[in-house]
mmCIF file of C-alpha atoms in Angstrom:
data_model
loop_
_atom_site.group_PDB
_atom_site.id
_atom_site.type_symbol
_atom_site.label_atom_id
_atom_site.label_comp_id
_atom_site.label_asym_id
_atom_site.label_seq_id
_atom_site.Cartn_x
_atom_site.Cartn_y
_atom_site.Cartn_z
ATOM 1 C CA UNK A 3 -15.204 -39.959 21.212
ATOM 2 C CA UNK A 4 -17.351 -42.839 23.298
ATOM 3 C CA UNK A 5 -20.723 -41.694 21.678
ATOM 4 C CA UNK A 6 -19.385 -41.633 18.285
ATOM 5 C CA UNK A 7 -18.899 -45.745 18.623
ATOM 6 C CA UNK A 8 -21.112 -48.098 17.670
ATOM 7 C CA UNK A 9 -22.036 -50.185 20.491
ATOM 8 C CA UNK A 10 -24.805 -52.907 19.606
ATOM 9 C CA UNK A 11 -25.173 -56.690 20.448
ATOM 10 C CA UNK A 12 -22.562 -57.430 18.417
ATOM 11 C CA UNK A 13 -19.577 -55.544 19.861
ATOM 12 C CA UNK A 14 -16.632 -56.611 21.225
ATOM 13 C CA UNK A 15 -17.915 -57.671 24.592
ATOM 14 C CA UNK A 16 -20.689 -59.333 25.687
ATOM 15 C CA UNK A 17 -22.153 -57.278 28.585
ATOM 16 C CA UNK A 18 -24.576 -59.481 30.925
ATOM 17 C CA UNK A 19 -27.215 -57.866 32.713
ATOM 18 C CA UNK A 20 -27.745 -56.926 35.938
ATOM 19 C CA UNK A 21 -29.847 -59.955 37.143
ATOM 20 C CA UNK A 22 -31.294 -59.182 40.592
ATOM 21 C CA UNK A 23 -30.063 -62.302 42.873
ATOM 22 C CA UNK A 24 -33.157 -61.639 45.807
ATOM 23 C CA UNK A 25 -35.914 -63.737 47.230
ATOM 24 C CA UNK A 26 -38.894 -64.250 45.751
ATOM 25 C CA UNK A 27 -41.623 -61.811 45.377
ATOM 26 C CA UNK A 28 -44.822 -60.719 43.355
ATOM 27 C CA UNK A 29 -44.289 -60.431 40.078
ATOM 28 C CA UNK A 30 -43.642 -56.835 38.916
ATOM 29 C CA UNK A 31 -45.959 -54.958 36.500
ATOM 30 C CA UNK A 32 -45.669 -53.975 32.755
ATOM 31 C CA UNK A 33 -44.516 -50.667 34.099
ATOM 32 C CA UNK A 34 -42.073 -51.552 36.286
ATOM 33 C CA UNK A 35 -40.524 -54.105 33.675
ATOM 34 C CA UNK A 36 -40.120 -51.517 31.448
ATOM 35 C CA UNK A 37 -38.154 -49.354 34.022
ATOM 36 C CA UNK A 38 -35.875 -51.939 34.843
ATOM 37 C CA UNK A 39 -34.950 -53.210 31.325
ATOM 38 C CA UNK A 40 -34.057 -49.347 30.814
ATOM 39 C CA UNK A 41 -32.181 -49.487 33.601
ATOM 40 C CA UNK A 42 -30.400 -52.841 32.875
ATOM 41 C CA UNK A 43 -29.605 -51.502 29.029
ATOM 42 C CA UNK A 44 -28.356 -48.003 30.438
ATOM 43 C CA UNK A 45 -25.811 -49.835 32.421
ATOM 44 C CA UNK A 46 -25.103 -52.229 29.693
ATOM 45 C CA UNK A 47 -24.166 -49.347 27.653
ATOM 46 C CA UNK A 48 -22.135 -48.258 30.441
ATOM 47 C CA UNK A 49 -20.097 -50.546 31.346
ATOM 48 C CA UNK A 50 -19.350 -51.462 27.492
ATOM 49 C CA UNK A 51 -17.670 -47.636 27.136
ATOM 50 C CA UNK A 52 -16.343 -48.438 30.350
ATOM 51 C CA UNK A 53 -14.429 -51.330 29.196
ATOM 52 C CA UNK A 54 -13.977 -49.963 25.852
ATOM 53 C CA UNK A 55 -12.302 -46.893 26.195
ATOM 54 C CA UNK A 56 -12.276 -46.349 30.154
ATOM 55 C CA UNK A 57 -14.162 -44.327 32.437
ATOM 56 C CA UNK A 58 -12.253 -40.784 32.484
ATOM 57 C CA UNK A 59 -12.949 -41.347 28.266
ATOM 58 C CA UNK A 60 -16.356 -42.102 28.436
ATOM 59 C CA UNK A 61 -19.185 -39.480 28.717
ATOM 60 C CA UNK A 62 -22.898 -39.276 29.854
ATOM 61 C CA UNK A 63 -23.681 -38.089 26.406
ATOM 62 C CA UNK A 64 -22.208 -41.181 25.456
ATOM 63 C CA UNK A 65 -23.682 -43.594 27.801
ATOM 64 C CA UNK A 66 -26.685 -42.130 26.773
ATOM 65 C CA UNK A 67 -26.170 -42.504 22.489
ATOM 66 C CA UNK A 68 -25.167 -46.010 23.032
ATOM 67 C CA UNK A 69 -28.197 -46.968 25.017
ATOM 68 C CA UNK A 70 -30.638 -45.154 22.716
ATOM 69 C CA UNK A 71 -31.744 -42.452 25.090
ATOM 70 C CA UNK A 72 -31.626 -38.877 26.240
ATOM 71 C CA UNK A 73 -29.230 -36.987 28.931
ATOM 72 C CA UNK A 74 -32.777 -36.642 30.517
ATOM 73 C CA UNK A 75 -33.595 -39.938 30.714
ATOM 74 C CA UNK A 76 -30.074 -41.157 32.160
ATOM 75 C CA UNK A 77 -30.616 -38.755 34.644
ATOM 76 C CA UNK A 78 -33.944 -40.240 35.619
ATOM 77 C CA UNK A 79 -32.100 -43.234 36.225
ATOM 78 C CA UNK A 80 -29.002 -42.594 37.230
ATOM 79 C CA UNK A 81 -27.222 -39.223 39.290
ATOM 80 C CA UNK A 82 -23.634 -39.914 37.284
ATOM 81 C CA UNK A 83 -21.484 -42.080 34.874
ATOM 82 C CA UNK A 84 -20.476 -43.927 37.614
ATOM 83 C CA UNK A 85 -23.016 -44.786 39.028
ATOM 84 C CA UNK A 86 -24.497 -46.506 35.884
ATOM 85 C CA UNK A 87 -22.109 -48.966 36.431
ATOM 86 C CA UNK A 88 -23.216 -50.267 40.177
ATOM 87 C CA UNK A 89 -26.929 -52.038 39.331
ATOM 88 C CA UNK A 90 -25.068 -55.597 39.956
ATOM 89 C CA UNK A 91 -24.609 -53.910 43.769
ATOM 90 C CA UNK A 92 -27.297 -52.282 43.888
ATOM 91 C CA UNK A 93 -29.473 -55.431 43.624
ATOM 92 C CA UNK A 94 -27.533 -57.371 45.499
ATOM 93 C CA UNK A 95 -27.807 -55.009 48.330
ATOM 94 C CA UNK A 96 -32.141 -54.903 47.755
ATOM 95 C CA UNK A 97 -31.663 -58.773 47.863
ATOM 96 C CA UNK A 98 -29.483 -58.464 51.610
ATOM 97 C CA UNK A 99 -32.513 -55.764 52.743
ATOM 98 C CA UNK A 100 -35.629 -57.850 52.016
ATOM 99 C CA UNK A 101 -33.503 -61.039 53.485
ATOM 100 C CA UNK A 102 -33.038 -59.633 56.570
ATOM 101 C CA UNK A 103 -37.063 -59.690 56.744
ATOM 102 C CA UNK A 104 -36.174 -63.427 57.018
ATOM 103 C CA UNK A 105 -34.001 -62.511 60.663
ATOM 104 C CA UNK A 106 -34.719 -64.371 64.474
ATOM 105 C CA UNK A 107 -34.957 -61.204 65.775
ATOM 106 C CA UNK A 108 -33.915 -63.783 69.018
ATOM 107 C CA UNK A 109 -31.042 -65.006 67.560
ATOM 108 C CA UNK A 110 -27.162 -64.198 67.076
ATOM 109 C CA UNK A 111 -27.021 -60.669 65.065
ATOM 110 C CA UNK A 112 -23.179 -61.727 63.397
ATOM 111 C CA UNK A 113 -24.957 -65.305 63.133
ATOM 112 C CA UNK A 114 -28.299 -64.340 61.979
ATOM 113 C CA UNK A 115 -26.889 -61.655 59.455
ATOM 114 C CA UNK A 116 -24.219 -64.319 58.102
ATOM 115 C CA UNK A 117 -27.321 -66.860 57.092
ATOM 116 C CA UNK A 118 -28.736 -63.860 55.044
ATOM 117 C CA UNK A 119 -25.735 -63.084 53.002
ATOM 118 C CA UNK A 120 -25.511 -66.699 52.452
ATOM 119 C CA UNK A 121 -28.641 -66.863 51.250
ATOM 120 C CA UNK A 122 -28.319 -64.137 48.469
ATOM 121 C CA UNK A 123 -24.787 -65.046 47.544
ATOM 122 C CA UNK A 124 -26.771 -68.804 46.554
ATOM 123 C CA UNK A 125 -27.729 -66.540 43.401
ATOM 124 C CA UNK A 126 -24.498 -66.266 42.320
ATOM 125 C CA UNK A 127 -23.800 -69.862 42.350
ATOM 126 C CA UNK A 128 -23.508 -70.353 38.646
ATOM 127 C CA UNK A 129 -20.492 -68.374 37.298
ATOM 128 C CA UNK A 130 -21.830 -68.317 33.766
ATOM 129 C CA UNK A 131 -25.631 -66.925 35.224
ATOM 130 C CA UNK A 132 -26.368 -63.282 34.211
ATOM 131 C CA UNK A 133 -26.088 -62.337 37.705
ATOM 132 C CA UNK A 134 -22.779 -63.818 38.749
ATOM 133 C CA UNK A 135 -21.413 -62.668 35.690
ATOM 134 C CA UNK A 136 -22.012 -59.132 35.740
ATOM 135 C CA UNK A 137 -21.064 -58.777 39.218
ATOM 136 C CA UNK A 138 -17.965 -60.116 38.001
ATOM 137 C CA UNK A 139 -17.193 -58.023 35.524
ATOM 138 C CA UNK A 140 -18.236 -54.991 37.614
ATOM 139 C CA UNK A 141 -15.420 -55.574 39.978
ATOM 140 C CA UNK A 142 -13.015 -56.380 37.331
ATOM 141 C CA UNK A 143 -13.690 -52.712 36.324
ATOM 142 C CA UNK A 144 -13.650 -51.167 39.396
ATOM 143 C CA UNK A 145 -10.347 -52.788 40.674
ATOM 144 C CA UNK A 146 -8.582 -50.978 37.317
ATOM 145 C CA UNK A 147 -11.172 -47.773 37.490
ATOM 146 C CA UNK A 148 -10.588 -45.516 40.407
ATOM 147 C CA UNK A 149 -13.654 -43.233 39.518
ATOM 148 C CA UNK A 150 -15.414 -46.437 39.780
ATOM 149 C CA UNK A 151 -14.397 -47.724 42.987
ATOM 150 C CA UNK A 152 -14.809 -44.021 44.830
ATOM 151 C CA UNK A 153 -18.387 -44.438 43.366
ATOM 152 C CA UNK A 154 -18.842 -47.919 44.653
ATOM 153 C CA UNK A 155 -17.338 -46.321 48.320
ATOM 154 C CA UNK A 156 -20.016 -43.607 48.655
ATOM 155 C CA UNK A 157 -22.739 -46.346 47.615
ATOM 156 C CA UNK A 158 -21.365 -48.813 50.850
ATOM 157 C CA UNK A 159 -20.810 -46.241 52.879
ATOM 158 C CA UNK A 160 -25.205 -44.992 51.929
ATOM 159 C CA UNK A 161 -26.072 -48.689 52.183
ATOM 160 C CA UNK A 162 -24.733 -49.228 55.493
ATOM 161 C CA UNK A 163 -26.600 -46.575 57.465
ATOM 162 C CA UNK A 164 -29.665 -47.747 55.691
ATOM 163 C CA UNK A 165 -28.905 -51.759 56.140
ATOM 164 C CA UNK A 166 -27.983 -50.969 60.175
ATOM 165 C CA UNK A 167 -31.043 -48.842 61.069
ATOM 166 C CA UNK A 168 -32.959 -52.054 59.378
ATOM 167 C CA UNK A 169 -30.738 -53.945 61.599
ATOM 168 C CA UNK A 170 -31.770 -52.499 64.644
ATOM 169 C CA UNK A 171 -35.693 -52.262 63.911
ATOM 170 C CA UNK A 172 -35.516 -56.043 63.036
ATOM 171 C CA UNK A 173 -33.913 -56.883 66.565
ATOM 172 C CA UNK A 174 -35.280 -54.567 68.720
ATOM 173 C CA UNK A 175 -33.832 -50.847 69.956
ATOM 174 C CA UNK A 176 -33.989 -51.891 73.238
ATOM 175 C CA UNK A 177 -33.297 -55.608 73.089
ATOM 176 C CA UNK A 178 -29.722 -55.550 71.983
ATOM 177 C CA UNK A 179 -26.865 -52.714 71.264
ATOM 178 C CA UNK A 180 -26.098 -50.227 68.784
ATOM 179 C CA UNK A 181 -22.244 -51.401 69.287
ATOM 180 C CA UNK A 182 -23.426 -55.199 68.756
ATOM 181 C CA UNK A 183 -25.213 -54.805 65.676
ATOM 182 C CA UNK A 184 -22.640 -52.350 63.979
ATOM 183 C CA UNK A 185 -19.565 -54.724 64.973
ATOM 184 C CA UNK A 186 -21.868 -57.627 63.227
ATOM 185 C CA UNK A 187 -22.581 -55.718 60.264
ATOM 186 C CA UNK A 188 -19.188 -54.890 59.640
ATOM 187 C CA UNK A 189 -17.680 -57.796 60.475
ATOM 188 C CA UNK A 190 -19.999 -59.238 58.312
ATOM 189 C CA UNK A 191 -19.377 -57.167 55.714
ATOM 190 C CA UNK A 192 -15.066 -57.357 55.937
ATOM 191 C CA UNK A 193 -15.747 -61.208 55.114
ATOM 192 C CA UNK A 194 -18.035 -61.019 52.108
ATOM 193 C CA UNK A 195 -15.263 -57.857 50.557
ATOM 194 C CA UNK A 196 -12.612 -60.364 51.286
ATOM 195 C CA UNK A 197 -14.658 -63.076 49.438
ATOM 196 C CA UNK A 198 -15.562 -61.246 46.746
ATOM 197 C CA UNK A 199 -12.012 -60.152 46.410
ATOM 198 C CA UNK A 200 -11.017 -63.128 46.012
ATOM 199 C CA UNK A 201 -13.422 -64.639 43.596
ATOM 200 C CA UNK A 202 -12.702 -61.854 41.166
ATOM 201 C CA UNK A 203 -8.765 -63.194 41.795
ATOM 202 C CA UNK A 204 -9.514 -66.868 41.356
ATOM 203 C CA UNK A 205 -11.973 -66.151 38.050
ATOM 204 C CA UNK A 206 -9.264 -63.961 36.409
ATOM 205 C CA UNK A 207 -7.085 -66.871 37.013
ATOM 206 C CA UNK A 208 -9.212 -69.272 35.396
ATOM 207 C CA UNK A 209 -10.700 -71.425 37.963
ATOM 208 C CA UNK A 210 -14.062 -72.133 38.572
ATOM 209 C CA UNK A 211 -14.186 -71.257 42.002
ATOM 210 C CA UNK A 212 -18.060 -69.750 42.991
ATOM 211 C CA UNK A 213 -18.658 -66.792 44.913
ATOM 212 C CA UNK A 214 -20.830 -69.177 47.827
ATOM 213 C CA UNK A 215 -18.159 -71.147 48.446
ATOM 214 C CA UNK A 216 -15.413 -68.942 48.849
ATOM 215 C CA UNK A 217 -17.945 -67.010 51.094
ATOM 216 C CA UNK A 218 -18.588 -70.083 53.491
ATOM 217 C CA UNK A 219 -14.618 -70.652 53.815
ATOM 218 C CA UNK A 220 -13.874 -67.388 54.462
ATOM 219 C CA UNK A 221 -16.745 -67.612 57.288
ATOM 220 C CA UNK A 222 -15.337 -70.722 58.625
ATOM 221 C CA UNK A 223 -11.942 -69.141 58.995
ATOM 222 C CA UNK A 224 -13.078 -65.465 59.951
ATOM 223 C CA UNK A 225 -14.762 -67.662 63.139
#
């Protein structure tokens, strides 16, 4: 069984960290630190079992022996297996919220929102950077994993009431349309799947392609 397996820095495969790709802020305390290298190692853990021996295999009891902790503490952390594995999205998505502090709330909403997502995706420029690598290998697992991918459905499908309603109080209730900023936000959103889609593709393929870059041509040709 999963927790009966060794799983230590040695192993198999090399499991990156969740890096969080966002804009600059205060630093965080020794507290908070500490919560997020728990975090980071829980889903390390994870997505090493994941890999290892799949999802349906792999157990919270598991997840939890291989990172060192309790049931209790996973569940401080996390509300399922699955969900272990989504801190790469998770942080990207905290990285999309505080840039749209950065939005003209006078400007284009599909134009405004675009600039944002280019922003944060400029963390993921390096292919071999914690970051870009873990996202990668996230999406590796939940293109094979459909557990993972249902999990990574209901987490969108969250994000985008949350990222819309921040939408709207950045431009203005009154000042433009519920319709405008939810055909922005998905539009915006179709383009950076497709991108990431496709960088997963190209990486698996071997080429060196970055997730920025792919994400400006597919603007270009979504326009």
């Amino acid at each position: 069984m999963p927790q009966k397996s060794p799983i230590d820095g040695a192993s198999r495969t090399d499991v990156p960290g969740p890096a969080t790709a966002e804009l600059p802020t205060a630093a965080p305390g020794l507290r908070e630190r500490r919560r997020r290298q728990t975090r980071t190692e829980i889903s390390q853990a994870a997505l090493r079992l994941f890999q290892e021996y799949g999802v349906d295999a792999t157990t919270v009891d598991g997840i939890a022996n291989a990172a060192g902790i309790s049931q209790r503490t996973f569940f401080r952390y996390f509300t399922s297996k699955e969900e272990a594995a989504l801190p790469a999205h998770q942080d990207f998505d905290a990285a999309l919220e505080a840039g749209l502090l950065t939005i003209d709330p006078s400007g284009n909403p599909r134009e405004e929102l675009e600039r944002v997502y280019q922003q944060v995706m400029q963390g993921y420029a390096d292919n071999d950077a914690p970051q870009a690598r873990s996202m990668l290998l996230v999406n590796q697992l939940i293109r094979k994993e459909p557990l993972l991918k249902a999990a990574l459905l209901k987490h969108n499908a969250t994000r985008t009431t949350g990222l819309v309603d921040a939408l709207m109080d950045r431009f203005g209730r009154d000042g433009v349309s519920d319709l405008q900023i939810r055909l922005a936000f998905e539009t915006c959103a179709a383009v950076v799947r497709v991108a990431f889609e496709v960088w997963v593709t190209r990486r698996e393929a071997g080429r060196d392609d970055n997730l920025p870059d792919i994400y400006a041509s597919a603007r270009q040709l979504a326009h």
